[in-house]
CSV table of C-alpha atoms in Angstrom, one decimal:
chain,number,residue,atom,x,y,z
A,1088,UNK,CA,16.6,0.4,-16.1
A,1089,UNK,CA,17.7,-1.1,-12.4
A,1090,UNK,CA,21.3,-2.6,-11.7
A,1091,UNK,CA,22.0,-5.9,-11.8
A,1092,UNK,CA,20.2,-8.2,-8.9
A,1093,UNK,CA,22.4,-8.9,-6.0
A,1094,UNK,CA,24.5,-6.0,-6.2
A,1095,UNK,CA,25.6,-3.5,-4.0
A,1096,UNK,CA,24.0,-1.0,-6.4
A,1097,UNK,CA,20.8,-3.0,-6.6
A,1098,UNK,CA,20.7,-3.4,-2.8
A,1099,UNK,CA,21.7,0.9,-2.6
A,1100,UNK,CA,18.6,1.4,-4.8
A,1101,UNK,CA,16.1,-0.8,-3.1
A,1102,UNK,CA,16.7,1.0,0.6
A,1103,UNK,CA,15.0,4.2,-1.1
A,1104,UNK,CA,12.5,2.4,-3.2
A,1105,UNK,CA,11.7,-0.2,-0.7
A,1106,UNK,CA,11.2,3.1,1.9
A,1107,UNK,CA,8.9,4.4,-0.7
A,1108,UNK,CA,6.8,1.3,-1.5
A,1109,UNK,CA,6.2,0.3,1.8
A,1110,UNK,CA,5.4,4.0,2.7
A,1111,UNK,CA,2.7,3.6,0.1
A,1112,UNK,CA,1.6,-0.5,0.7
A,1113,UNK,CA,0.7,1.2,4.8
A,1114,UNK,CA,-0.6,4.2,3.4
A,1115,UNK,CA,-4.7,2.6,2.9
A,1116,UNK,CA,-4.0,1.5,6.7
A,1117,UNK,CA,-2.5,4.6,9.0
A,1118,UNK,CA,-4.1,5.1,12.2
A,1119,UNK,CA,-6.2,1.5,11.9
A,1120,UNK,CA,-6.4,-1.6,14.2
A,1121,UNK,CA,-3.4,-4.4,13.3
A,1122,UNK,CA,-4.7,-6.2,9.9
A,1123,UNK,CA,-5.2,-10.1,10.6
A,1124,UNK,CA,-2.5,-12.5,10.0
A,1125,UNK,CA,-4.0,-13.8,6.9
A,1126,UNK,CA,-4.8,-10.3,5.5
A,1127,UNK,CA,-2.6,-8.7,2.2
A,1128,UNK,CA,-2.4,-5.5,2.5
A,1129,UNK,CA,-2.5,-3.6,-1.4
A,1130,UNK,CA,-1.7,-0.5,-2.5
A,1131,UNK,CA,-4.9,1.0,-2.9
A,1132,UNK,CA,-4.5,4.2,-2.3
A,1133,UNK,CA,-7.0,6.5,0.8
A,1134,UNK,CA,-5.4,6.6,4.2
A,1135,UNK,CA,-5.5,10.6,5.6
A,1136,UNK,CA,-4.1,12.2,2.1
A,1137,UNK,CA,-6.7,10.6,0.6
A,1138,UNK,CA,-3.2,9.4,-1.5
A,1139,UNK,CA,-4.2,8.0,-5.2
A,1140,UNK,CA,-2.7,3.8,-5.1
A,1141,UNK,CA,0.8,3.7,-5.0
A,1142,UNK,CA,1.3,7.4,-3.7
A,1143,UNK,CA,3.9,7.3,-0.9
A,1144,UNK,CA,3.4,10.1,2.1
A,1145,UNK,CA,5.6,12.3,4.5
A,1146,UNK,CA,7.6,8.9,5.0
A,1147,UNK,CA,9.4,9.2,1.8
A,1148,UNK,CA,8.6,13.2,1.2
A,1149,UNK,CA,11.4,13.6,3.5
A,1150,UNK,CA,13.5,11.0,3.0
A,1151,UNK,CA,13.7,12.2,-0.8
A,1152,UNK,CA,14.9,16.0,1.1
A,1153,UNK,CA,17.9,14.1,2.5
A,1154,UNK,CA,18.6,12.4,-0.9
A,1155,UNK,CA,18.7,15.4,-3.1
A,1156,UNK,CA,20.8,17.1,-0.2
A,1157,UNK,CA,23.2,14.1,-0.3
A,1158,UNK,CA,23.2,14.1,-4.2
A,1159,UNK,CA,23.9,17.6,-4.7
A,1160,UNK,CA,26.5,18.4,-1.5
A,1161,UNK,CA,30.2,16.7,-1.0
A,1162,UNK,CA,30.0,16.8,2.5
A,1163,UNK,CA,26.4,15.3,3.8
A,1164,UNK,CA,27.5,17.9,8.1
A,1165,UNK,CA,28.6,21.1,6.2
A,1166,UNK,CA,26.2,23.6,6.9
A,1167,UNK,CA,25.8,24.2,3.6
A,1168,UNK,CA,24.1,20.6,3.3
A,1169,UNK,CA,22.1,21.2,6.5
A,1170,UNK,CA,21.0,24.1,5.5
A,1171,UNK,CA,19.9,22.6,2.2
A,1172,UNK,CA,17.6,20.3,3.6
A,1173,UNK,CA,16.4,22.4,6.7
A,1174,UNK,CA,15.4,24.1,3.7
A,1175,UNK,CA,14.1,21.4,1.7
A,1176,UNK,CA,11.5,20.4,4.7
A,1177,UNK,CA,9.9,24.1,5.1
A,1178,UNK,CA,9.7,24.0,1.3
A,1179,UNK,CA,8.1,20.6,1.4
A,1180,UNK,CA,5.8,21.7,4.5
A,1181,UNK,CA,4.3,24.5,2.5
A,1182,UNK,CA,4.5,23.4,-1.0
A,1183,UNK,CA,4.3,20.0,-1.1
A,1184,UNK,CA,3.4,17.7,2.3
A,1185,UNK,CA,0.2,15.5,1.6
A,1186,UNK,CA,0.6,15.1,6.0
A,1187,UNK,CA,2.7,15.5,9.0
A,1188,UNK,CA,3.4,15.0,11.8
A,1189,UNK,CA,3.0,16.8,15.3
A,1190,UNK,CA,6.1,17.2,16.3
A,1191,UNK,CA,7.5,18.6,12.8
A,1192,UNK,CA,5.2,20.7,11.9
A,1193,UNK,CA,5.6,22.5,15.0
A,1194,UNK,CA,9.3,22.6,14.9
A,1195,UNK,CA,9.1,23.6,10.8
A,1196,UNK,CA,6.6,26.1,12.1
A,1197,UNK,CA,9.1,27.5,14.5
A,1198,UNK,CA,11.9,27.6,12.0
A,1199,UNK,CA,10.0,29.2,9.5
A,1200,UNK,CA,11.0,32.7,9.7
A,1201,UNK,CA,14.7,31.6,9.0
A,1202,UNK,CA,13.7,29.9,5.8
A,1203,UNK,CA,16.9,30.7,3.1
A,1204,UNK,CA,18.9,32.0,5.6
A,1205,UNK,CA,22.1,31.2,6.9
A,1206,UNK,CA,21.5,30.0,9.8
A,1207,UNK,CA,18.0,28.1,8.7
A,1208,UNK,CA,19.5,24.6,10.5
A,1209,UNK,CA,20.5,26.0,13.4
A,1210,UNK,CA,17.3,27.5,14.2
A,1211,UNK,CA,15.3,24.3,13.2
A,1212,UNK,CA,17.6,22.4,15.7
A,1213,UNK,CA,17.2,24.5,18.5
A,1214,UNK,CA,13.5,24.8,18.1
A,1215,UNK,CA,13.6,20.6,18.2
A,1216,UNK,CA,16.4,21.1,21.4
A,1217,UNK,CA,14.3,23.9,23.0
A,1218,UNK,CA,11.0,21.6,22.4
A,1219,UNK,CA,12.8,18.5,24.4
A,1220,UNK,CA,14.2,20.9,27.3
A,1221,UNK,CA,10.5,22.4,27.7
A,1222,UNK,CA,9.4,18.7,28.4
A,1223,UNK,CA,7.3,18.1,25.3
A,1224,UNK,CA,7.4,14.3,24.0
A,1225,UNK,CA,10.2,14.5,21.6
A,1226,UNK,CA,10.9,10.9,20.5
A,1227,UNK,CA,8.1,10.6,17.8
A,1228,UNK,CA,9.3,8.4,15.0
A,1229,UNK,CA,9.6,11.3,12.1
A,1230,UNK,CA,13.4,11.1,11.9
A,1231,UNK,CA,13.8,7.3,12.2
A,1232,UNK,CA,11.6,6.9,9.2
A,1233,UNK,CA,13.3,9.8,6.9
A,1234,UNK,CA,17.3,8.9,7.4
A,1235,UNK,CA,17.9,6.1,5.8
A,1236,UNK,CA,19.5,8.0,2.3
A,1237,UNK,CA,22.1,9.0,4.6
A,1238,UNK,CA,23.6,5.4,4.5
A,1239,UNK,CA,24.6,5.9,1.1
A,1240,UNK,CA,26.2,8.3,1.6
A,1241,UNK,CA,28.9,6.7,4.3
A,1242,UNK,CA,28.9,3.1,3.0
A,1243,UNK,CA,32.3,2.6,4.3
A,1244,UNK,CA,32.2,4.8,7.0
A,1245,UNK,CA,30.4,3.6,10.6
A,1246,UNK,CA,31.4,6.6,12.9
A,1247,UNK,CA,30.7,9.0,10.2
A,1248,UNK,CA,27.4,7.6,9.4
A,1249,UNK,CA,26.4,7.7,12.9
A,1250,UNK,CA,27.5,11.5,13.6
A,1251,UNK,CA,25.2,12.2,10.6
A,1252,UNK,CA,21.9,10.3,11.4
A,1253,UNK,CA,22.3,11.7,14.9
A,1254,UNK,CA,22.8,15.4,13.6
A,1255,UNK,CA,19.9,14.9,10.7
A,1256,UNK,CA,17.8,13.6,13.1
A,1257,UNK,CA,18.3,16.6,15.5
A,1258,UNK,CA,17.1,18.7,13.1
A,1259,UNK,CA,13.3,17.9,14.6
A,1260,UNK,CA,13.9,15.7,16.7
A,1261,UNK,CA,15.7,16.9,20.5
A,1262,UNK,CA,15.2,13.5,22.2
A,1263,UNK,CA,18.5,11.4,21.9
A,1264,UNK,CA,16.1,8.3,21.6
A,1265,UNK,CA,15.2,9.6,18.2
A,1266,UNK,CA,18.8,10.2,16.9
A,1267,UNK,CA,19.8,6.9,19.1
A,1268,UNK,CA,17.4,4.7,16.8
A,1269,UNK,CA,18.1,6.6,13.4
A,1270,UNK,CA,22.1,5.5,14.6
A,1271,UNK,CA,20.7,1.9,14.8
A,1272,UNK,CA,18.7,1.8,11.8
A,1273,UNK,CA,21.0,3.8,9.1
A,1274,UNK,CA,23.7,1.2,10.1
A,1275,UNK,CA,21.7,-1.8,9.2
A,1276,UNK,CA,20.8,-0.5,5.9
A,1277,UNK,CA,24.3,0.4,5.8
A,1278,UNK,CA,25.5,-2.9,6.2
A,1279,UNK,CA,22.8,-4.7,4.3
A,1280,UNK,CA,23.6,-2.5,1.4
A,1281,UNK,CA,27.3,-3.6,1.5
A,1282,UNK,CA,27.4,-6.6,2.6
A,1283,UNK,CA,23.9,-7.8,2.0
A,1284,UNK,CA,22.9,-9.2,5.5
A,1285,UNK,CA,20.7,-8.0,8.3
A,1286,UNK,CA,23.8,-7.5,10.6
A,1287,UNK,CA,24.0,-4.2,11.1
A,1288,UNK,CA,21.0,-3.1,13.6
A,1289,UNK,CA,22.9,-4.6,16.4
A,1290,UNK,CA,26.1,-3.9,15.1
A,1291,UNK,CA,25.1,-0.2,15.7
A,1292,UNK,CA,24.8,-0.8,19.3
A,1293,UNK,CA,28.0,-0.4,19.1
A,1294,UNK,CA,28.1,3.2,18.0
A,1295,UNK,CA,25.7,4.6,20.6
A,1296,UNK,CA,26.9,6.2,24.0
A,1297,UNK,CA,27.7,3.3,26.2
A,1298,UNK,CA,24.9,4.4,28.6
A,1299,UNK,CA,22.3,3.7,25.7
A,1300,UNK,CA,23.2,0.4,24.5
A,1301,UNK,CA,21.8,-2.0,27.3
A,1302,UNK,CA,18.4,-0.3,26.9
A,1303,UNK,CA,18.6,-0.9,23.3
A,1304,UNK,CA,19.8,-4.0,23.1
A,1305,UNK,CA,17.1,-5.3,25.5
A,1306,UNK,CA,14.9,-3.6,23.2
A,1307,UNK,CA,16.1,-5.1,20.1
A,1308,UNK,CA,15.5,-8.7,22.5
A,1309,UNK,CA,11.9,-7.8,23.1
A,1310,UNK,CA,11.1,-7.1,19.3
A,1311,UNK,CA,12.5,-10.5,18.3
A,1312,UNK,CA,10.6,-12.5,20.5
A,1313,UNK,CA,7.1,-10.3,19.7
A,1314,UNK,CA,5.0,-9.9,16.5
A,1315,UNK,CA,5.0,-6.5,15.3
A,1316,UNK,CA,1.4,-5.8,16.5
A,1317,UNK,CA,3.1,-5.8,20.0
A,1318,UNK,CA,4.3,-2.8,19.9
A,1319,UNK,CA,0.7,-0.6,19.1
A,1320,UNK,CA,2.6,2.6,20.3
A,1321,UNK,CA,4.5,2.7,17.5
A,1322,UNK,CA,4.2,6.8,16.8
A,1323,UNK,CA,7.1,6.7,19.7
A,1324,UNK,CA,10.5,6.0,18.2
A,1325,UNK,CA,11.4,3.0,20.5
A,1326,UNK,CA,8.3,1.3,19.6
A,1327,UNK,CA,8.6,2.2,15.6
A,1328,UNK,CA,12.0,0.7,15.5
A,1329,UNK,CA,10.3,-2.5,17.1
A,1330,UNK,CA,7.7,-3.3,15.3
A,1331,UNK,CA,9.6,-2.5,12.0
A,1332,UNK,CA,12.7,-4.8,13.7
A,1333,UNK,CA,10.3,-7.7,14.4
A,1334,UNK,CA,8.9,-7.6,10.8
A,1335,UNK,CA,11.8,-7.9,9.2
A,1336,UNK,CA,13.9,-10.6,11.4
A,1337,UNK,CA,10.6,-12.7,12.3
A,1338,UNK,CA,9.4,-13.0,8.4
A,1339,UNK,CA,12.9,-14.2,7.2
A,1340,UNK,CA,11.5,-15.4,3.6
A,1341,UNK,CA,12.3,-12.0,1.5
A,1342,UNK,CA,11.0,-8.8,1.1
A,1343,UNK,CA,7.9,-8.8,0.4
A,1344,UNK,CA,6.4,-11.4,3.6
A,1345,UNK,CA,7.8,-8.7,5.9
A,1346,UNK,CA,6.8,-5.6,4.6
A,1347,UNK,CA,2.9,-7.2,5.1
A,1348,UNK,CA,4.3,-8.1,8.3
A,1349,UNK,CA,4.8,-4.2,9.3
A,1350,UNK,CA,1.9,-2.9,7.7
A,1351,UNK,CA,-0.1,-5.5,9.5
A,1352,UNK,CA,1.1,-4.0,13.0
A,1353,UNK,CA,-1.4,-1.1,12.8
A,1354,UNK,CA,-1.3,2.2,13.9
A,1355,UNK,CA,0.9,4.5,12.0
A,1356,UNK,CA,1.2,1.9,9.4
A,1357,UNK,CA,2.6,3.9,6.7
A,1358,UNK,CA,6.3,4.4,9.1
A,1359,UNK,CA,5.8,1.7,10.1
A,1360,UNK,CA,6.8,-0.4,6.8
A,1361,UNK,CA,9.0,2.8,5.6
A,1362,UNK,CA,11.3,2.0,7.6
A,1363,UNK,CA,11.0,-1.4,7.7
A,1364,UNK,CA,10.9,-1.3,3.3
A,1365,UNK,CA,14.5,0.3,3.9
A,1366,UNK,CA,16.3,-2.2,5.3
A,1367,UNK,CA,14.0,-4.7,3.3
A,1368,UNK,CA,15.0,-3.2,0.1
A,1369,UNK,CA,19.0,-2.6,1.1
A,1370,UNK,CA,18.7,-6.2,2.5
A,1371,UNK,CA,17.0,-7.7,-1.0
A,1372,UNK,CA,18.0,-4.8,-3.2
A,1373,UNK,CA,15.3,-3.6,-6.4
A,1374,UNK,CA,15.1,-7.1,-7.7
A,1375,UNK,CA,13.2,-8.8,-4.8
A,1376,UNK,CA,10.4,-6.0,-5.1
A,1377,UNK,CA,7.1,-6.8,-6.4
A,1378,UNK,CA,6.8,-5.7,-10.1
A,1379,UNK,CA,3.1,-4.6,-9.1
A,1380,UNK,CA,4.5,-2.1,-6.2
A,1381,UNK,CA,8.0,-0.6,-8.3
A,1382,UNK,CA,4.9,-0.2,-11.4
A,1383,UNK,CA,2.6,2.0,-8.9
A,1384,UNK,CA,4.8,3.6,-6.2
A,1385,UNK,CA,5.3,7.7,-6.9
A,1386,UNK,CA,5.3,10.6,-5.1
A,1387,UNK,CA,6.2,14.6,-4.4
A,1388,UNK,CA,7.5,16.1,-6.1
A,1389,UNK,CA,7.0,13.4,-9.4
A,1390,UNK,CA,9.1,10.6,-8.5
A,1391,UNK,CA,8.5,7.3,-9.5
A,1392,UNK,CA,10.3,3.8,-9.2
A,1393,UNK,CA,13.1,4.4,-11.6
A,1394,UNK,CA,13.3,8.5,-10.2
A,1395,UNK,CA,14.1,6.9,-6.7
A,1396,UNK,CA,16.4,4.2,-7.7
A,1397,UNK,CA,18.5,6.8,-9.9
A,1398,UNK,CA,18.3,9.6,-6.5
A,1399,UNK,CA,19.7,6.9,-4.6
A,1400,UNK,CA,22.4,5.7,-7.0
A,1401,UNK,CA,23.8,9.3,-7.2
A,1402,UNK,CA,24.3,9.5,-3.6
A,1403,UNK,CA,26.4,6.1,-4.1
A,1404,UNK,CA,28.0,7.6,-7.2
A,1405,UNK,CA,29.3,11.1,-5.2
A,1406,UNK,CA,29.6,9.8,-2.1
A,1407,UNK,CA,29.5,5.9,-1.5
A,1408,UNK,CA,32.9,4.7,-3.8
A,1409,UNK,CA,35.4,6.9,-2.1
A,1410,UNK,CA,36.6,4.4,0.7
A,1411,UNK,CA,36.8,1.0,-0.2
A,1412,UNK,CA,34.8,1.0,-3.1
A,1413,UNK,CA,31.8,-1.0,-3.5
């Protein structure tokens, strides 16, 4: 069973499940040219895993890490928690990852050694720090499509939500562009959850260092005057967020017209409308979902629809009621 449509509970368990099924609608499409405008894309399943239709990939592999952290741990920065899920991804990079990406398999590779250990986060992180400093690109878009749990667990608290998609992010990820657009994008589904508008993306301008924001918000121009294909570079984080941004607030008819809308843009289609089906689902909530996609989507390590929708509602449940209420 799903909550009640147009709830806060609805709209807290569509931001993982709309993750998930958009992770698996791009799946059939990664690494391709941008779909024509009349094409609808379908869950069929292929892309590099080859995935069976409705399997969803690394996107949501993560992204279900961070849940089970945030389910099972009272506060989401202890180290116990980061250590959790720094565990959690070298678990899921050798027993369970259908693909990955560059960046974090080399950083998992690095940390690999300190798996179980006490210190297993703070050697992932400075492998991602020590990555940045050495000059490799850093600001690939496997954090920004993996965070978005994390709003659940801080729906009432901005700053604190911030701190944390920044800090998860930097787990992998040394470029502040990565944690910078994680900041932006875990504050819209924050706010969509809550209050159930699109608000929050440029809200979270706001929470970035003041040296950040003009860059951002020029970008955050660009992608609402562009279609999504624009922005073809879209394994960088910048461009991700972009593409993604312009799906969502250039389709404004509902869920479902701009999750095609990312998965048209091409490339790394499969991020692409995960983190666009995030703030889709936390905008529209479970109910606004296509029968045929919350039927098929499912996933490491045996999630399916109603898995994900209960993960996410136990974040809300331990974490999401404590200031405010919801």
């Amino acid at each position: 069973m799903f909550p009640p449509p147009g709830t806060v509970d609805d709209r807290a368990a569509g931001a993982l499940l709309g993750a998930a099924c958009g992770d698996a609608l791009g799946v059939p499409y990664e690494f391709g040219p941008p779909l024509p405008e009349k094409r609808i894309p379908e869950m069929i399943g292929g892309g590099l895993g080859p995935y069976a239709p409705g399997e969803y990939s690394d996107d949501t592999q993560m992204a279900v890490c961070i849940a089970e952290t945030l389910r099972d741990h009272d506060a989401p920065l202890s180290a116990a928690a980061l250590n959790r899920a720094a565990d959690a991804f070298l678990t899921w990079r050798s027993e369970g990852a259908t693909d990955i990406g560059n960046q974090t398999a080399r950083v998992l590779g690095a940390a690999g050694a300190a798996r179980g250990g006490e210190r297993v986060a703070e050697v992932m992180e400075g492998a991602a720090a020590e990555m940045f400093a050495s000059g490799t690109p850093s600001a690939g878009n496997g954090s920004l499509m993996r965070t978005g749990p994390l709003a659940l667990a801080y729906l009432h608290d901005p700053a604190g939500l911030a701190e944390a998609a920044d800090r998860y992010s930097r787990l992998t990820h040394g470029d502040p562009l990565a944690g910078q657009a994680c900041v932006l994008w875990c504050e819209g589904v924050r706010r969509a959850v809550v209050h159930g508008d699109l608000s929050g993306v440029r809200a979270g301008l706001d929470l970035l260092p003041g040296d950040a924001r003009a860059a951002w918000s020029a970008w955050l121009d660009e992608a609402e005057a562009r279609p999504p294909h624009a922005f073809g570079d879209n394994g960088f984080v910048v461009r991700a967020l972009q593409a993604a941004w312009s799906a969502v607030v250039r389709e404004p008819h509902g869920f479902t017209p701009s999750l095609h809308a990312a998965v048209r843009a091409g490339h790394d289609t499969d991020t692409v409308a995960a983190i666009a089906g995030a703030l889709l689902g936390a905008r529209w909530g479970v109910g606004a979902i296509p029968e045929g996609y919350v039927s098929a989507v499912h996933g490491w390590p045996g999630y399916r629809a109603e898995g994900l929708a209960e993960l996410a509602l136990s974040i809300v449940r331990r974490h999401g009621r404590t200031a405010g209420g919801a």
